[in-house]
């Protein structure tokens, strides 16, 4: 079902308007991702990583440049592209299995097939036994695992992950990293992972894209020509890791500024009718 | 399984044990009431003894007038509540969801809601007379406001980030309404419905008092009791009205707790 897509980003520029002033967020991003490739993106906070994923998933329409999937311009969202947001974004009124089922709401499957797929993915993220729990009964890491299951359940061609393991403990994190690698290999999907964790980026990525802030640009792309599964303790691994880390050393930390909260209450999302 | 322990809702209000200490004050009041009337310290024409109220209650409950009255009041109450709250959910949700409705209807709605509820009665009875139509409309209006406001608030409270999830999974309009907007707004809608249930009962009795001599009703019976200087009947009527209100409140509490069991009980 899922076949991998070629993702091409050409001369992408994106700016937000903040208090009437244009705020450039992404500048001249060009990146070509082969079918079935795994690309990691690292960069300091606020350098536009989430914005880049929002553009690829189709939640932002205004930008200059081109984003092409299999040669076709991306317009709006599609079930071919899945995303795990930085926050889990589960619906609190749905149980774990219902939340995962949201991913299949518009899938072309019979109810029995949907149930089976949902169960498989709940087991995959290690939440068997919690099918009927509500989000408030889960820890942050468990919620994030539900969100991962929800994104995977559709078997998307392209899977975008925005710091999906940030909230997890080290053990669960490394377990899920291996699971993600296994799923990616088994399904042959194209994956883009945003992370703060350089080791994670090198462990999972065929390439590591290093971004720099204000405006967000690609600083360097580091190849990771190591066979899988990778040995984090090996010399070659730590050499590549150090190489990526060296790109950060010249970023002054005083530069990091607060990301403005995007979430706001009130009637700020009304439909135009 | 693990879920059986974490999903137990032992903390829900209806399962709390009954606290008998709450009965101390009513019991004391009853005692004082019985004493002062028995000792003749008060005019028992104005303040009849408890046993007089009780015997009135017993004889009144046996009469057809009682059942017809209570039935008529409840029917009007529920009809008005159903119409008003349905209209309230639709109106409030539309106002919250649609930019045009918000801009065109919003200001008028937010101004009109300041008209005290009972101030509508003269106009309504001028149009529709004293009959059931006028009463049901008035009760409906009383239920409409809290539900509409609750639905509006609930829809406004839905996070943009959840709307994005709906977009990612390709929700259509109907799915958006039934899978995100209504469940997302349900805590505020239910709070509005709860308030509406209480307001509607107040409005039922109020309408029967003010639009009197118009068919059976529990408020009507009280008014007749007053006209006949039957104070025990007036007191019994009051107690009955309070009892029905308390019962509605209990039912609403239970339904709310059941439907909102997905919310953190610690809230
Ligand atoms: N809706 C918006 N309106 C205005 N500015 C925005 C908006 N969303 C993001 N920004 C700005 O764009 C910049 C990039 O934000 P983005 O969330 O993409 O960063 P990020 O790299 O994902 O950061 P982090 O690692 O902290 O998640 C930030 O400076 C942020 O303030
Ligand atoms: Mg981000």
XYZ file of C-alpha atoms in Angstrom, chain A:
273
model
C 0.000 0.000 0.000
C 2.461 2.575 1.125
C 5.038 3.319 -1.503
C 7.678 5.866 -0.752
C 7.483 9.319 -2.266
C 10.183 11.612 -3.601
C 10.057 14.887 -1.785
C 11.601 17.934 -3.405
C 11.895 21.297 -1.743
C 13.142 24.049 -4.040
C 14.143 27.566 -2.987
C 11.614 27.589 -0.199
C 11.074 30.867 1.618
C 8.555 31.417 4.363
C 7.777 34.439 6.451
C 5.261 35.203 9.151
C 3.920 38.652 9.836
C 4.407 39.670 13.440
C 2.889 43.027 14.476
C 2.818 44.167 10.861
C 6.485 43.380 10.355
C 7.524 40.515 8.111
C 9.495 37.917 10.065
C 11.530 35.663 7.785
C 11.435 32.165 9.233
C 12.828 30.012 6.433
C 15.199 31.239 3.772
C 16.167 29.522 0.586
C 15.684 25.936 1.708
C 16.454 23.393 -1.005
C 16.395 19.738 -0.170
C 15.738 16.663 -2.241
C 14.735 13.526 -0.421
C 14.861 10.189 -2.205
C 12.039 7.652 -1.889
C 12.503 5.635 1.244
C 15.157 7.912 2.639
C 15.394 8.827 6.316
C 16.386 12.447 6.882
C 17.058 13.912 10.314
C 16.865 17.648 10.923
C 18.653 19.268 13.836
C 18.921 22.911 14.734
C 18.565 25.274 17.657
C 15.180 26.240 19.008
C 13.270 28.656 16.802
C 15.167 27.989 13.595
C 12.012 26.953 11.767
C 12.053 23.147 11.962
C 8.400 22.851 12.933
C 7.494 25.435 10.315
C 9.227 23.364 7.641
C 7.214 20.284 8.653
C 3.982 22.315 8.702
C 4.695 23.350 5.109
C 5.380 19.787 3.987
C 2.283 18.382 5.712
C 0.204 21.097 4.032
C -1.005 23.125 7.008
C 0.561 26.343 5.735
C -0.339 27.563 2.259
C 1.618 30.798 1.995
C 5.214 30.426 0.943
C 7.552 31.126 -1.939
C 9.273 28.343 -3.799
C 8.167 24.812 -4.455
C 7.379 21.736 -2.410
C 6.825 18.722 -4.646
C 5.841 15.174 -3.769
C 6.487 12.814 -6.693
C 6.695 15.886 -8.926
C 3.326 17.267 -7.838
C 2.958 20.444 -5.850
C 1.674 19.845 -2.344
C -1.759 21.392 -1.847
C -3.341 20.973 1.563
C -3.152 17.890 3.734
C -3.419 14.319 2.546
C -3.579 10.879 4.110
C -0.399 10.076 2.144
C 1.523 12.302 4.538
C 1.492 11.627 8.255
C 2.767 13.769 11.096
C 3.567 13.388 14.757
C 3.331 16.870 16.228
C 5.662 18.239 18.836
C 2.806 18.010 21.365
C 0.718 14.842 21.285
C -2.555 16.595 20.325
C -4.782 13.685 21.278
C -8.502 14.296 21.627
C -9.120 14.090 25.379
C -12.679 12.759 24.950
C -11.520 9.694 23.034
C -9.921 6.561 24.440
C -6.534 5.363 23.258
C -8.024 3.069 20.608
C -10.472 5.743 19.459
C -7.666 8.278 19.172
C -5.616 5.897 17.041
C -8.798 5.220 15.060
C -9.003 8.916 14.161
C -6.135 8.218 11.777
C -8.312 5.702 9.921
C -11.536 7.704 9.977
C -11.313 8.366 6.259
C -9.361 5.267 5.245
C -10.739 2.795 2.738
C -11.017 -0.147 5.143
C -13.839 -2.203 6.569
C -14.596 -1.660 10.261
C -13.068 -5.052 11.056
C -9.873 -4.188 9.207
C -9.744 -0.845 10.971
C -10.100 -2.492 14.356
C -7.347 -4.955 13.525
C -4.969 -2.271 12.260
C -5.622 -0.093 15.307
C -4.939 -3.017 17.647
C -1.708 -3.840 15.836
C -0.448 -0.302 16.132
C -1.358 -0.025 19.789
C 0.675 -3.160 20.381
C 3.469 -1.739 18.249
C 3.925 1.271 20.523
C 3.686 -0.956 23.579
C 0.324 0.164 24.909
C -1.562 -3.140 24.960
C -3.918 -3.079 27.909
C -4.487 0.662 27.696
C -6.957 0.559 24.787
C -9.799 2.010 26.819
C -7.809 4.518 28.861
C -8.411 8.230 28.359
C -5.518 10.625 27.660
C -5.695 12.155 31.154
C -4.831 8.736 32.528
C -1.630 8.500 30.474
C 1.828 9.894 31.076
C 3.302 12.347 28.584
C 5.402 9.623 27.005
C 2.452 7.253 26.682
C 0.399 10.009 25.050
C 3.175 10.619 22.565
C 3.245 6.916 21.735
C -0.492 7.040 21.014
C 0.171 9.986 18.714
C 2.846 7.961 16.919
C 0.428 5.074 16.472
C -2.189 7.490 15.131
C 0.261 8.810 12.536
C 1.440 5.348 11.488
C -1.906 3.642 11.297
C -2.537 5.084 7.830
C 0.737 3.759 6.460
C 1.655 7.130 4.959
C 4.176 7.478 2.119
C 5.907 10.282 3.944
C 6.098 10.391 7.718
C 7.043 13.617 9.473
C 8.095 13.511 13.103
C 8.538 16.659 15.175
C 10.651 15.751 18.200
C 8.463 12.734 18.880
C 10.635 11.240 21.577
C 11.417 14.419 23.476
C 9.127 13.558 26.372
C 10.262 9.971 26.797
C 12.651 8.364 29.241
C 15.916 7.051 27.827
C 14.832 3.407 27.793
C 11.500 3.937 26.035
C 13.180 6.390 23.732
C 15.794 3.940 22.489
C 13.147 1.226 22.209
C 10.948 3.460 20.083
C 13.890 4.582 17.973
C 14.492 0.965 17.084
C 10.781 0.437 16.452
C 10.693 3.481 14.193
C 13.675 2.184 12.250
C 12.013 -1.211 11.929
C 8.722 0.278 10.703
C 10.533 2.569 8.289
C 12.479 -0.348 6.833
C 9.455 -2.649 6.684
C 7.141 -0.086 5.079
C 9.747 1.534 2.880
C 8.394 4.972 3.711
C 10.161 8.308 3.442
C 10.785 9.783 6.883
C 11.755 13.223 8.151
C 12.628 13.457 11.810
C 13.134 16.744 13.641
C 15.062 16.322 16.853
C 17.221 18.136 19.377
C 19.137 14.990 20.065
C 22.161 14.743 17.766
C 22.761 11.106 18.672
C 19.199 10.251 17.700
C 19.626 12.151 14.435
C 22.756 10.209 13.541
C 21.353 6.881 14.748
C 18.282 7.105 12.516
C 19.167 9.353 9.591
C 20.658 8.525 6.205
C 21.497 12.214 6.256
C 21.492 14.828 8.986
C 20.408 18.333 7.966
C 21.853 20.978 10.265
C 19.856 24.212 10.328
C 20.846 27.607 11.631
C 18.491 30.293 12.890
C 17.245 33.740 11.963
C 16.251 33.208 9.335
C 16.185 29.428 9.231
C 18.641 28.126 6.684
C 20.367 24.862 5.948
C 23.890 25.144 7.276
C 25.183 21.779 6.267
C 24.060 18.293 5.338
C 26.023 15.450 6.902
C 25.876 11.980 5.325
C 25.673 8.975 7.617
C 27.054 6.122 5.490
C 26.856 3.531 8.272
C 25.099 0.180 7.966
C 22.053 -0.460 10.142
C 21.427 -1.237 12.943
C 24.022 1.191 14.053
C 26.282 0.822 17.003
C 26.163 3.993 19.055
C 29.419 3.066 20.731
C 31.433 2.619 17.541
C 34.218 4.974 16.552
C 32.666 5.813 13.180
C 29.379 6.690 14.875
C 30.912 9.068 17.376
C 33.016 10.687 14.685
C 29.925 11.595 12.697
C 28.182 12.690 15.867
C 31.082 14.979 16.758
C 31.075 16.328 13.231
C 27.418 17.327 13.554
C 27.956 18.721 17.041
C 30.816 20.901 15.812
C 28.292 22.765 13.648
C 26.578 23.947 16.804
C 29.660 25.200 18.612
C 29.672 28.566 16.852
C 26.028 29.279 17.607
C 25.999 31.745 20.493
C 23.532 30.554 23.084
C 22.389 34.057 23.969
C 20.832 33.961 20.511
C 18.133 31.559 21.534
C 14.894 33.405 21.916
C 11.503 32.409 23.103
C 9.159 30.895 20.586
C 5.913 32.804 20.685
C 3.055 30.641 21.832
C 0.875 29.671 18.891
C -1.958 28.344 20.929
C -4.501 30.950 21.839
C -8.076 30.710 22.935
C -10.942 32.754 21.602
C -12.572 32.924 18.234
C -9.371 32.951 16.265
C -10.064 30.093 13.906
C -13.584 30.774 12.665
C -14.531 29.581 9.217
C -14.903 32.236 6.567
C -18.626 31.581 6.166
